[in-house]
Coordinates of C-alpha atoms in Angstrom, one line a residue:
Chain A
M1 CA -0.1 0.0 0.2
K2 CA 2.7 2.2 0.8
S3 CA 4.5 1.8 -2.5
L4 CA 1.4 1.9 -4.2
H5 CA 1.0 5.7 -2.6
N6 CA 4.5 6.7 -3.6
K7 CA 4.4 5.2 -7.1
V8 CA 0.7 6.1 -8.2
V9 CA -1.1 8.3 -5.9
W10 CA 1.6 11.1 -5.8
P11 CA 2.0 11.3 -9.6
S12 CA -1.7 11.8 -9.5
L13 CA -2.1 14.2 -6.9
V14 CA 0.6 16.0 -8.8
A15 CA -1.2 16.3 -11.9
I16 CA -4.5 17.2 -10.5
L17 CA -2.3 19.9 -8.8
V18 CA -0.7 20.8 -11.8
V19 CA -4.3 20.9 -13.7
W20 CA -5.8 23.2 -10.8
M21 CA -2.7 25.8 -10.8
G22 CA -1.6 25.6 -14.4
C23 CA -3.4 28.5 -15.4
D24 CA -2.4 30.6 -12.6
Q25 CA 0.3 33.0 -13.3
G26 CA 1.6 33.2 -9.8
S27 CA 1.9 29.5 -8.6
E28 CA 5.5 29.2 -9.8
K29 CA 7.1 30.5 -6.8
P30 CA 7.6 28.0 -3.6
M31 CA 4.6 27.8 -1.4
V32 CA 6.8 29.5 1.5
S33 CA 9.0 32.0 0.4
I34 CA 10.5 35.3 2.4
F35 CA 10.3 36.8 -1.0
Q36 CA 6.6 36.9 -0.9
F37 CA 4.4 40.0 0.2
E38 CA 2.4 39.3 3.3
K39 CA -0.2 41.3 4.8
P40 CA 0.2 42.0 8.4
A41 CA -2.8 40.6 10.2
H42 CA -3.8 44.2 11.8
F43 CA -3.4 45.8 8.4
P44 CA -6.1 47.0 6.0
E45 CA -6.0 45.6 2.5
P46 CA -3.0 46.5 0.1
T47 CA -4.0 49.0 -2.5
Y48 CA -1.0 48.0 -4.8
T49 CA -2.2 46.1 -8.1
F50 CA -0.5 42.5 -7.3
R51 CA -2.2 41.0 -10.0
N52 CA -0.2 42.6 -12.4
N53 CA 3.3 42.3 -10.4
E54 CA 3.5 39.6 -8.0
V55 CA 6.7 39.7 -5.6
N56 CA 9.1 36.8 -5.9
E57 CA 12.7 36.4 -5.2
K58 CA 14.4 37.3 -8.5
G59 CA 12.3 40.2 -9.2
F60 CA 12.9 41.4 -5.3
N61 CA 16.7 41.1 -6.0
L62 CA 16.8 42.9 -9.3
G63 CA 14.8 45.7 -7.8
K64 CA 17.3 45.8 -5.0
M65 CA 20.2 45.7 -7.5
L66 CA 18.6 49.0 -9.3
F67 CA 17.9 50.6 -6.1
F68 CA 21.4 50.7 -4.9
D69 CA 22.9 51.3 -8.5
P70 CA 24.4 54.7 -9.1
S71 CA 25.2 54.4 -12.5
L72 CA 21.3 55.0 -13.2
S73 CA 22.0 58.5 -12.4
R74 CA 23.4 61.3 -14.8
D75 CA 26.5 61.4 -13.9
G76 CA 26.9 58.2 -12.1
S77 CA 27.1 59.5 -8.4
I78 CA 23.9 59.0 -6.9
A79 CA 21.5 55.7 -6.4
C80 CA 18.0 55.6 -4.9
S81 CA 19.9 54.2 -1.7
S82 CA 21.8 57.4 -1.2
C83 CA 18.8 59.4 0.0
H84 CA 16.8 56.2 1.1
V85 CA 18.7 54.7 3.7
Q86 CA 17.6 51.6 5.6
S87 CA 18.8 52.4 9.0
H88 CA 16.7 55.5 8.9
A89 CA 13.7 53.7 7.5
F90 CA 14.7 54.5 4.1
A91 CA 14.5 58.3 4.9
D92 CA 17.6 60.5 4.2
T93 CA 20.3 61.0 6.9
W94 CA 20.3 64.4 6.4
L95 CA 18.6 67.5 4.4
H96 CA 19.3 67.6 0.7
P97 CA 18.0 70.9 -0.4
F98 CA 16.3 69.6 -3.3
S99 CA 13.3 70.9 -5.2
F100 CA 11.5 69.8 -8.0
G101 CA 11.9 72.7 -10.7
V102 CA 9.8 71.8 -13.3
E103 CA 7.3 74.1 -14.5
D104 CA 7.7 76.9 -12.1
R105 CA 7.2 74.5 -9.3
Q106 CA 9.5 74.9 -6.2
G107 CA 9.9 73.8 -3.0
V108 CA 12.6 72.4 -0.4
R109 CA 11.2 68.7 0.3
N110 CA 12.8 66.1 3.0
A111 CA 13.0 62.5 1.5
P112 CA 10.4 60.3 3.2
P113 CA 10.9 57.3 4.5
L114 CA 9.8 54.1 2.5
F115 CA 7.7 51.5 3.8
N116 CA 4.1 50.0 3.9
L117 CA 4.0 51.7 0.5
A118 CA 1.6 48.8 -0.6
F119 CA -1.1 50.3 1.3
H120 CA -0.9 53.9 0.3
K121 CA -3.1 55.1 -2.7
E122 CA -0.9 58.1 -3.8
F123 CA 2.8 59.0 -3.4
F124 CA 5.3 62.1 -2.8
W125 CA 4.4 64.7 -0.4
D126 CA 1.9 66.3 -2.8
G127 CA 0.5 62.8 -3.8
G128 CA 0.9 63.5 -7.5
V129 CA 2.1 60.2 -8.4
T130 CA -1.2 57.6 -8.3
H131 CA 0.7 54.2 -8.5
L132 CA 3.8 53.0 -6.7
D133 CA 5.1 52.1 -10.3
F134 CA 5.4 55.2 -11.3
A135 CA 7.4 56.8 -8.2
P136 CA 10.7 55.8 -9.6
I137 CA 10.0 57.7 -13.0
L138 CA 9.8 61.1 -10.8
A139 CA 12.8 59.9 -8.8
F140 CA 15.1 59.4 -12.1
E141 CA 14.1 62.4 -13.9
S142 CA 14.0 65.1 -11.4
E143 CA 17.0 67.4 -12.1
I144 CA 17.8 67.7 -8.2
E145 CA 17.5 63.9 -7.8
M146 CA 19.1 61.7 -10.5
D147 CA 18.7 63.7 -13.4
I148 CA 18.6 61.2 -16.2
S149 CA 15.7 60.6 -18.6
F150 CA 13.8 57.3 -17.8
E151 CA 14.6 56.5 -21.6
D152 CA 18.3 56.8 -20.9
V153 CA 18.0 54.8 -17.8
V154 CA 16.4 51.7 -19.6
G155 CA 19.0 52.3 -22.3
R156 CA 21.8 52.0 -19.7
I157 CA 20.0 48.8 -18.2
Q158 CA 19.9 47.4 -21.8
R159 CA 23.3 47.7 -22.6
N160 CA 24.5 45.8 -19.4
D161 CA 24.5 42.0 -20.1
A162 CA 24.2 41.1 -16.5
Y163 CA 21.3 43.0 -16.0
K164 CA 19.8 41.5 -19.5
A165 CA 20.2 38.1 -17.8
L166 CA 18.6 38.9 -14.6
F167 CA 15.4 40.3 -16.2
R168 CA 15.3 37.4 -18.6
E169 CA 15.4 35.2 -15.4
A170 CA 13.1 37.0 -13.5
F171 CA 10.4 38.2 -16.0
G172 CA 11.1 36.0 -19.2
I173 CA 11.8 38.9 -21.4
E174 CA 14.4 39.0 -24.0
E175 CA 14.6 42.9 -24.1
V176 CA 14.3 45.1 -21.0
T177 CA 11.6 47.6 -21.3
G178 CA 10.3 50.3 -18.9
P179 CA 7.5 48.6 -17.2
Y180 CA 9.6 45.7 -16.2
V181 CA 12.1 48.2 -14.4
L182 CA 9.7 49.5 -12.4
H183 CA 7.9 46.4 -11.3
A184 CA 11.3 45.3 -10.4
L185 CA 11.7 48.3 -8.5
S186 CA 8.4 48.1 -7.0
Q187 CA 8.7 44.6 -6.0
F188 CA 11.8 45.8 -3.7
M189 CA 9.9 48.6 -2.4
L190 CA 6.7 46.4 -1.7
M191 CA 8.7 44.2 0.8
M192 CA 9.5 47.2 2.9
V193 CA 6.6 46.4 5.5
S194 CA 7.0 48.0 9.0
A195 CA 4.6 46.1 11.2
D196 CA 6.8 44.9 13.8
S197 CA 7.4 47.2 16.5
R198 CA 6.8 47.1 20.2
Y199 CA 3.4 48.6 19.2
D200 CA 2.5 46.1 16.8
Q201 CA 3.4 43.5 19.4
Y202 CA 0.7 45.0 21.9
I203 CA -1.6 45.4 19.6
L204 CA -1.5 41.6 18.4
G205 CA -1.9 40.8 22.2
D206 CA 1.3 41.0 24.0
Q207 CA 0.3 43.3 27.1
Q208 CA 3.8 43.5 28.3
A209 CA 5.3 45.0 24.8
L210 CA 4.3 48.7 26.2
S211 CA 5.7 50.3 29.4
S212 CA 3.0 52.2 31.4
V213 CA 4.3 55.4 30.3
E214 CA 4.2 54.3 26.5
L215 CA 0.5 53.4 27.5
E216 CA -0.3 56.7 28.6
G217 CA 1.4 58.1 25.5
L218 CA -1.1 56.1 23.4
V219 CA -4.0 57.2 25.1
L220 CA -2.8 60.8 24.6
F221 CA -2.0 59.9 21.1
R222 CA -5.4 58.7 20.2
Q223 CA -6.6 61.9 21.8
H224 CA -4.8 64.4 19.9
C225 CA -3.2 62.9 16.9
E226 CA -5.4 60.0 15.8
S227 CA -7.7 61.9 13.7
C228 CA -4.6 62.5 11.2
H229 CA -2.2 59.8 12.0
R230 CA -4.5 57.0 12.0
E231 CA -3.6 53.4 13.2
P232 CA -2.3 51.1 12.0
L233 CA -0.4 53.1 9.3
F234 CA -0.2 56.1 11.2
T235 CA -1.6 58.2 8.4
D236 CA -5.3 58.4 7.0
L237 CA -3.6 59.5 3.6
S238 CA -5.2 62.7 3.3
Y239 CA -3.7 66.0 2.6
R240 CA -3.6 68.9 5.3
N241 CA -1.9 71.8 6.2
N242 CA -0.6 71.7 10.0
G243 CA 1.1 75.1 9.6
V244 CA 4.5 74.0 9.3
Q245 CA 5.5 76.8 6.5
R246 CA 6.0 80.0 8.0
Q247 CA 5.4 81.7 4.5
I248 CA 3.7 79.3 2.2
S249 CA 6.1 78.8 -0.7
D250 CA 5.4 75.1 -1.5
L251 CA 1.8 74.9 -2.6
G252 CA 1.8 71.3 -2.2
R253 CA -1.2 69.2 -2.9
E254 CA -2.5 72.4 -4.9
T255 CA 0.1 71.7 -7.5
I256 CA -1.8 68.5 -8.3
T257 CA -5.5 69.0 -7.9
E258 CA -5.1 73.1 -9.0
V259 CA -7.7 74.6 -6.4
S260 CA -6.4 77.1 -3.8
E261 CA -8.3 75.1 -1.2
D262 CA -5.3 72.4 -1.3
R263 CA -2.7 75.1 -1.0
A264 CA -0.1 74.4 1.5
K265 CA -1.5 70.9 2.1
F266 CA 0.5 67.6 2.2
K267 CA 0.1 64.2 2.7
V268 CA -0.2 63.1 6.4
P269 CA 3.0 61.2 7.0
S270 CA 3.0 57.9 8.9
L271 CA 4.6 58.2 12.2
R272 CA 6.1 54.7 12.3
N273 CA 10.1 54.5 12.8
I274 CA 9.8 58.3 13.6
E275 CA 12.6 58.2 15.9
V276 CA 15.0 57.7 13.2
T277 CA 13.7 59.8 10.5
S278 CA 14.8 63.4 11.6
P279 CA 14.7 66.0 10.2
Y280 CA 10.8 66.2 10.4
M281 CA 7.9 67.8 7.9
H282 CA 8.1 68.2 4.0
N283 CA 10.6 71.1 4.5
A284 CA 12.6 69.5 7.4
R285 CA 11.9 72.5 9.7
F286 CA 12.3 70.3 12.7
E287 CA 15.1 68.0 14.4
G288 CA 13.6 66.7 17.2
L289 CA 9.9 65.3 18.3
L290 CA 9.8 67.8 21.2
Q291 CA 10.0 70.7 18.9
V292 CA 7.1 69.2 16.7
L293 CA 5.1 69.1 19.8
N294 CA 5.6 72.5 20.5
H295 CA 4.7 73.5 17.2
Y296 CA 1.4 71.9 17.5
T297 CA 0.8 73.2 20.9
Q298 CA 2.3 76.8 20.6
G299 CA 4.3 77.4 17.4
V300 CA 1.6 77.0 14.8
Q301 CA -0.4 80.2 13.5
D302 CA -3.1 81.0 11.5
Q303 CA -2.7 80.4 8.0
E304 CA -4.6 80.0 4.6
N305 CA -6.2 76.2 5.0
I306 CA -4.8 75.7 8.4
D307 CA -6.5 72.3 9.6
P308 CA -9.3 73.3 12.0
L309 CA -7.9 70.3 14.3
I310 CA -4.7 72.3 14.5
F311 CA -5.5 75.9 14.7
K312 CA -8.9 77.4 15.3
D313 CA -10.6 80.7 16.4
G314 CA -7.0 82.1 16.8
K315 CA -5.6 79.7 18.8
P316 CA -3.6 76.1 18.8
M317 CA -6.3 73.3 19.1
I318 CA -3.7 70.7 20.8
Q319 CA -2.9 71.4 24.4
L320 CA -0.2 69.2 26.1
S321 CA 1.4 69.6 29.2
E322 CA 5.3 69.3 29.3
D323 CA 4.5 65.8 31.2
E324 CA 1.9 64.8 28.3
K325 CA 4.4 65.7 25.8
T326 CA 7.1 63.4 27.2
K327 CA 4.6 60.6 27.1
I328 CA 3.7 61.1 23.8
I329 CA 7.2 61.1 22.8
A330 CA 7.9 57.9 24.6
F331 CA 4.9 56.2 22.8
L332 CA 6.1 57.7 19.4
K333 CA 9.5 55.7 20.0
S334 CA 7.7 52.7 20.5
L335 CA 6.9 52.5 17.0
T336 CA 10.4 52.0 16.0
D337 CA 10.8 48.5 14.2
N338 CA 14.2 47.5 14.7
N339 CA 13.4 44.0 12.9
F340 CA 12.6 46.1 10.0
L341 CA 15.8 48.7 10.2
S342 CA 18.3 45.8 10.1
N343 CA 16.3 43.3 8.0
P344 CA 19.3 41.8 6.0
I345 CA 17.0 41.2 2.8
F346 CA 17.4 44.6 2.2
F347 CA 21.2 44.9 2.3
N348 CA 23.0 46.0 -0.8
S349 CA 24.3 43.2 -2.6
N350 CA 25.8 45.1 -5.5
D351 CA 29.3 44.5 -4.2
R352 CA 30.4 43.8 -7.7
Chain B
M1 CA -4.6 -3.4 -7.6
Q2 CA -3.2 -3.3 -11.3
F3 CA -6.3 -2.0 -12.3
I4 CA -6.2 1.0 -10.0
R5 CA -2.9 1.5 -10.4
Q6 CA -3.5 1.7 -14.4
T7 CA -6.5 4.0 -13.9
L8 CA -4.7 6.2 -11.8
T9 CA -1.8 6.6 -14.2
I10 CA -4.1 7.1 -17.2
L11 CA -6.1 9.9 -15.1
A12 CA -2.8 11.3 -14.2
F13 CA -1.8 11.8 -17.9
A14 CA -5.3 12.8 -18.9
M15 CA -5.0 15.6 -16.2
L16 CA -1.4 16.4 -17.4
S17 CA -2.5 16.9 -20.9
I18 CA -5.7 19.2 -20.0
A19 CA -3.2 21.3 -18.2
T20 CA -1.1 21.3 -21.2
F21 CA -3.8 22.6 -23.6
S22 CA -6.4 24.2 -21.5
C23 CA -4.0 27.2 -20.9
Q24 CA -3.7 27.8 -24.9
E25 CA -5.6 31.1 -25.6
N26 CA -8.5 30.8 -28.0
E27 CA -8.0 34.1 -29.7
N28 CA -10.7 34.1 -32.4
P29 CA -13.2 31.5 -31.5
T30 CA -15.6 32.6 -34.6
L31 CA -12.8 33.5 -37.2
E32 CA -15.1 33.0 -40.0
D33 CA -17.7 35.5 -39.3
S34 CA -15.2 38.3 -38.4
G35 CA -13.5 40.5 -40.5
E36 CA -11.2 43.8 -40.5
M37 CA -11.5 47.5 -41.1
I38 CA -8.4 49.8 -41.4
V39 CA -9.0 53.5 -39.8
K40 CA -6.9 55.9 -41.3
F41 CA -5.9 59.2 -39.7
D42 CA -4.9 61.9 -41.8
N43 CA -3.8 65.4 -39.6
Y44 CA -4.0 68.9 -41.1
V45 CA -3.5 72.7 -40.4
G46 CA -6.2 74.3 -41.9
N47 CA -5.9 72.9 -45.4
Q48 CA -2.3 72.5 -45.5
T49 CA -0.8 69.1 -44.9
M50 CA 0.9 68.6 -41.6
V51 CA 4.8 68.6 -41.6
I52 CA 7.0 67.9 -38.5
D53 CA 10.0 70.3 -38.7
E54 CA 13.2 70.0 -36.6
V55 CA 13.5 71.4 -33.1
G56 CA 14.6 74.6 -33.6
S57 CA 13.4 75.6 -36.9
T58 CA 12.3 79.0 -37.7
N59 CA 10.5 78.2 -40.7
Y60 CA 7.0 78.9 -39.7
R61 CA 4.7 77.1 -42.2
Y62 CA 1.4 77.8 -40.7
S63 CA -0.7 80.7 -39.2
N64 CA -3.5 80.9 -36.6
N65 CA -6.8 83.0 -37.1
S66 CA -5.2 85.8 -35.8
G67 CA -2.1 85.7 -38.0
Q68 CA 0.3 84.4 -35.5
K69 CA 2.8 82.4 -37.2
F70 CA 4.2 78.9 -36.1
N71 CA 5.6 75.4 -36.9
L72 CA 5.5 72.0 -35.3
T73 CA 8.1 69.8 -34.1
R74 CA 6.0 67.0 -32.6
F75 CA 2.3 66.2 -32.6
G76 CA 0.3 63.4 -32.2
Y77 CA -2.6 61.7 -29.8
Y78 CA -4.0 58.7 -28.2
I79 CA -6.7 56.9 -29.5
S80 CA -8.5 54.0 -27.4
H81 CA -12.0 52.5 -26.8
I82 CA -13.0 52.3 -30.0
K83 CA -16.6 51.1 -30.8
L84 CA -18.4 50.6 -34.4
E85 CA -21.9 50.7 -34.8
G86 CA -24.2 49.8 -37.9
P87 CA -27.6 50.5 -39.1
N88 CA -28.9 46.8 -38.1
G89 CA -27.6 46.9 -34.3
E90 CA -24.3 45.7 -35.5
V91 CA -21.8 46.7 -32.6
F92 CA -17.9 45.9 -32.3
I93 CA -16.2 46.8 -29.3
D94 CA -12.6 46.9 -29.6
E95 CA -10.8 44.8 -26.7
M96 CA -8.9 46.8 -24.2
N97 CA -5.8 45.6 -22.3
A98 CA -2.9 47.3 -20.3
A99 CA 0.0 45.5 -19.4
A100 CA 3.8 45.4 -19.0
D101 CA 4.1 43.1 -22.1
A102 CA 4.0 45.1 -25.2
N103 CA 2.3 42.5 -26.9
Q104 CA -0.5 42.2 -24.5
I105 CA -1.5 45.8 -25.0
K106 CA -4.7 45.8 -26.8
G107 CA -6.9 48.7 -27.9
Y108 CA -4.4 51.6 -26.9
Y109 CA -3.1 53.5 -30.3
Q110 CA -0.6 56.3 -30.6
V111 CA -0.8 58.6 -33.6
V112 CA 2.4 60.2 -34.2
Q113 CA 2.9 62.8 -36.9
G114 CA 6.1 61.7 -38.8
N115 CA 5.8 58.2 -38.5
S116 CA 3.2 57.1 -41.1
E117 CA 2.9 53.8 -39.6
T118 CA 0.9 54.9 -36.8
Y119 CA -1.5 56.6 -39.1
N120 CA -3.4 53.4 -39.9
I121 CA -5.3 51.7 -37.1
H122 CA -6.1 47.9 -38.1
L123 CA -9.2 46.8 -36.5
K124 CA -9.4 42.8 -36.2
G125 CA -12.5 40.6 -34.9
I126 CA -15.1 42.8 -36.3
P127 CA -18.4 40.7 -36.8
H128 CA -19.5 40.6 -40.5
G129 CA -22.2 43.3 -41.3
Q130 CA -22.8 46.9 -42.1
Y131 CA -21.1 49.8 -40.3
N132 CA -21.7 53.6 -40.5
K133 CA -20.6 55.0 -37.2
I134 CA -17.2 55.0 -35.2
T135 CA -16.7 56.3 -31.5
F136 CA -13.5 56.6 -29.9
N137 CA -11.9 58.2 -26.7
L138 CA -9.4 60.6 -27.3
G139 CA -6.7 59.9 -24.6
V140 CA -6.1 57.3 -22.0
K141 CA -8.5 56.8 -19.5
E142 CA -8.0 55.5 -15.8
D143 CA -7.9 52.0 -16.9
G144 CA -4.8 52.7 -18.6
I145 CA -3.1 54.3 -15.9
Q146 CA -4.0 52.8 -12.8
E147 CA -2.9 49.0 -13.4
G148 CA 0.5 50.5 -13.1
A149 CA 3.5 50.0 -15.3
V150 CA 2.6 49.5 -18.8
G151 CA 4.5 48.9 -22.1
G152 CA 4.4 49.4 -25.9
I153 CA 3.2 52.7 -26.7
L154 CA 2.4 53.4 -23.3
D155 CA 6.0 53.2 -22.1
R156 CA 7.5 56.3 -21.0
A157 CA 11.0 54.9 -21.7
A158 CA 9.9 54.1 -25.3
G159 CA 8.1 57.4 -26.4
G160 CA 5.0 57.4 -24.4
W161 CA 3.7 60.8 -23.5
F162 CA 3.5 60.5 -19.6
W163 CA 3.5 62.9 -17.0
N164 CA 5.9 62.1 -14.1
W165 CA 5.1 64.5 -11.6
N166 CA 1.1 64.2 -11.9
S167 CA 0.5 60.8 -13.1
G168 CA -1.2 60.4 -16.3
F169 CA -0.8 60.5 -20.2
I170 CA -0.8 63.6 -22.3
N171 CA -3.8 62.8 -24.5
Y172 CA -3.1 65.6 -27.3
I173 CA 0.6 66.7 -27.6
I174 CA 1.7 69.9 -29.6
E175 CA 4.9 71.3 -29.6
G176 CA 6.6 73.7 -31.9
H177 CA 7.8 77.2 -32.3
S178 CA 6.1 80.5 -32.8
D179 CA 7.3 83.9 -33.6
A180 CA 4.7 85.1 -31.1
S181 CA 5.9 83.2 -28.4
L182 CA 8.5 84.9 -26.3
R183 CA 9.8 81.8 -24.6
D184 CA 13.3 80.5 -25.2
E185 CA 13.6 79.7 -28.7
N186 CA 10.2 80.9 -29.4
R187 CA 8.8 77.8 -28.0
V188 CA 5.0 76.3 -27.8
Q189 CA 4.2 73.4 -25.9
I190 CA 0.5 72.5 -25.3
H191 CA 0.1 69.4 -23.5
I192 CA -3.5 68.4 -23.0
G193 CA -3.9 65.5 -20.4
G194 CA -5.9 64.8 -17.1
W195 CA -7.9 61.6 -16.5
K196 CA -10.0 62.3 -13.0
N197 CA -12.7 64.5 -12.1
I198 CA -13.5 64.8 -8.4
P199 CA -16.6 66.8 -8.9
S200 CA -17.6 69.6 -6.6
G201 CA -19.7 69.1 -3.4
D202 CA -21.4 71.5 -1.1
E203 CA -18.6 72.9 0.5
T204 CA -15.9 71.5 -2.0
P205 CA -14.6 72.5 -5.1
Q206 CA -13.9 70.5 -8.2
R207 CA -10.7 69.0 -8.0
F208 CA -8.4 67.7 -11.1
F209 CA -9.8 68.0 -14.8
D210 CA -10.8 64.8 -16.9
N211 CA -9.6 65.8 -20.5
N212 CA -10.5 62.8 -22.1
V213 CA -12.8 63.2 -24.9
A214 CA -15.5 61.2 -26.6
V215 CA -15.3 61.5 -30.5
S216 CA -18.1 60.1 -32.3
L217 CA -18.3 60.4 -36.2
P218 CA -21.0 59.2 -38.6
F219 CA -19.2 57.5 -41.9
D220 CA -20.3 59.5 -45.1
A221 CA -21.6 56.0 -46.4
T222 CA -22.5 52.5 -44.9
V223 CA -19.7 50.0 -45.3
T224 CA -19.7 46.3 -45.2
V225 CA -17.3 44.0 -43.4
S226 CA -17.3 40.5 -44.6
N227 CA -14.8 37.9 -45.9
T228 CA -13.7 39.7 -48.9
L229 CA -14.7 43.5 -48.1
R230 CA -12.2 45.4 -45.8
P231 CA -13.6 48.8 -45.6
S232 CA -11.0 52.0 -44.8
P233 CA -12.7 55.1 -43.4
H234 CA -10.4 58.1 -43.4
I235 CA -10.7 60.5 -40.5
M236 CA -9.5 64.0 -41.0
M237 CA -8.1 66.0 -37.9
D238 CA -7.7 69.8 -38.3
L239 CA -5.1 71.3 -35.7
L240 CA -6.8 74.7 -36.4
K241 CA -9.9 73.5 -34.9
V242 CA -7.8 73.1 -31.7
I243 CA -5.6 76.0 -31.7
G244 CA -6.9 78.5 -34.4
D245 CA -8.2 81.1 -31.8
T246 CA -5.5 80.5 -29.2
D247 CA -3.3 83.5 -28.4
L248 CA 0.2 81.9 -29.0
S249 CA 1.8 84.8 -26.9
T250 CA 0.4 83.9 -23.9
E251 CA -0.8 80.1 -24.3
N252 CA 2.4 78.5 -25.3
N253 CA 3.1 76.6 -22.0
I254 CA 0.3 74.2 -21.1
H255 CA 1.2 71.7 -18.9
S256 CA -1.6 70.5 -16.4
P257 CA -5.1 69.3 -16.6
A258 CA -6.6 72.5 -15.4
A259 CA -4.6 74.2 -18.1
G260 CA -5.6 72.1 -20.8
K261 CA -9.3 72.0 -19.9
A262 CA -10.1 75.0 -22.4
F263 CA -8.7 73.0 -25.4
A264 CA -10.6 69.6 -24.3
P265 CA -14.1 70.6 -25.8
K266 CA -12.8 71.7 -29.0
L267 CA -10.7 68.3 -29.6
A268 CA -14.0 66.5 -30.7
D269 CA -14.8 68.9 -33.4
A270 CA -11.4 68.7 -35.0
F271 CA -12.0 65.0 -36.1
I272 CA -14.4 64.5 -39.1
V273 CA -14.6 61.4 -41.3
D274 CA -13.7 62.7 -44.6
H275 CA -14.6 59.5 -46.8
T276 CA -14.7 56.0 -46.6
H277 CA -13.1 53.4 -48.9
Q278 CA -15.4 50.0 -49.4

């Protein structure tokens, strides 16, 4: 009986499995892989179009190679990883005074951290990019970023035999074209999931994960910050003006929607890993979290489109004692996800 | 025992062969009952044929209604969602698909002035019958954008007209020079794009502008698609219908949905079916 199982039942089962999965594009990867996108249990459904671009090990590794490759900038000096650094949750280490100079748009914008992008609907501080796949096009082509046309990027990749072979393996294509470069980069960035901070452990049932001070901070956070920095992503993905520009020079969301009601509004940033992403705000105005809280409680002033949750009737709406500020900051630091910040799957493997 | 073993083995092979064959696409199930049509686009500037000049050229071949002279260094548009209709209820809807694989792109066409291969749209799989009307979308709608990175004529790295800072395609692109423009090199760039509308509410304004335009054109005669008949409607497009009244001294740098909004309503009228070859 045993041998019957081995010789006959197995092949039949395999055959049945083949039939069952045969037409399913995504079934070639191993059943269990660390290179598979997995939604954290307490997260909402991802918005990324995985049906067109499922993450797998080869595509991920190829995306990583591109992310760390400075030869894809005009003068060969800058890679994505120059401004998006893992130990800083893929934010910048320090402010680069970059601005997007296209079509009379100006402004100084700080590189945001990169994680949980599979759950976002729009990208960049003004949300002008409507799909993660398109984000690298802007990064490559921006004069103050990599200053190279996407056409030239793809041209350079096409002339590189090592890349050609890897694209063939990952996507089964003979000629590298734009969309596959973007798919590879997306695969790498989609895997940047940060959902394993002490806060997450607490939410998932570990009552000991947060100290009593941090828990008090969480209560205060839910009272004062939750309406914009909504759990579990710590952003509601909306656009708001929290008054961080002294004078409005960067129009923010208005550039995209083209209505003055959106002037100076910016995408509410996530606060996960906030401990390691200083400086803060789109214009990098603050170095420390206490400065941020002081801005909300007393620094903020009336301004066009200022959010009524921040400033109303001539006064700041968020009032916190020094003790409460300390507690909120303690809580914010429990959002640091060390496993993410040191996850070796993201390490540079380009030392060629 | 032997019997079970044989049965299972046969079953296994049967299943395997089903697996092998069941995935092949059956593209044209009713090939005998369907035919083709070639839709030809001819671009004009008023009554002059359209010619593309080198960037930097000061040879101004054309002039608008107020006498401002200009030339063209780049011109074209996207066509999608083509539909044909006939007098007896015939309907053909061109299949749409946006994908990374250029060979899987369906239903999107880019007419690029200067590249004559792009002037003819070859429609296949049209049910046999009579047709007297064509409808299409000028531009690329949400279904061509929100699937993410796409290839072929939609690939930004291969000549796709795509805005990097405000994701979306340029539906209709005009570039050239005009002595009326005071920009560097007398440049004129009119990029008409935009694909979403967030309508105004009680207290909120309209956000974004959808500058996709539905174009609906009756043929000058009813044509027949059959095994032996492959008709060819000729569509004429006149750029002066779009920018004839534009003041090129001020409107020479159009790069956003709101800025393109004034041009969009004129686009539909720029197209007519000039004649149809049966």
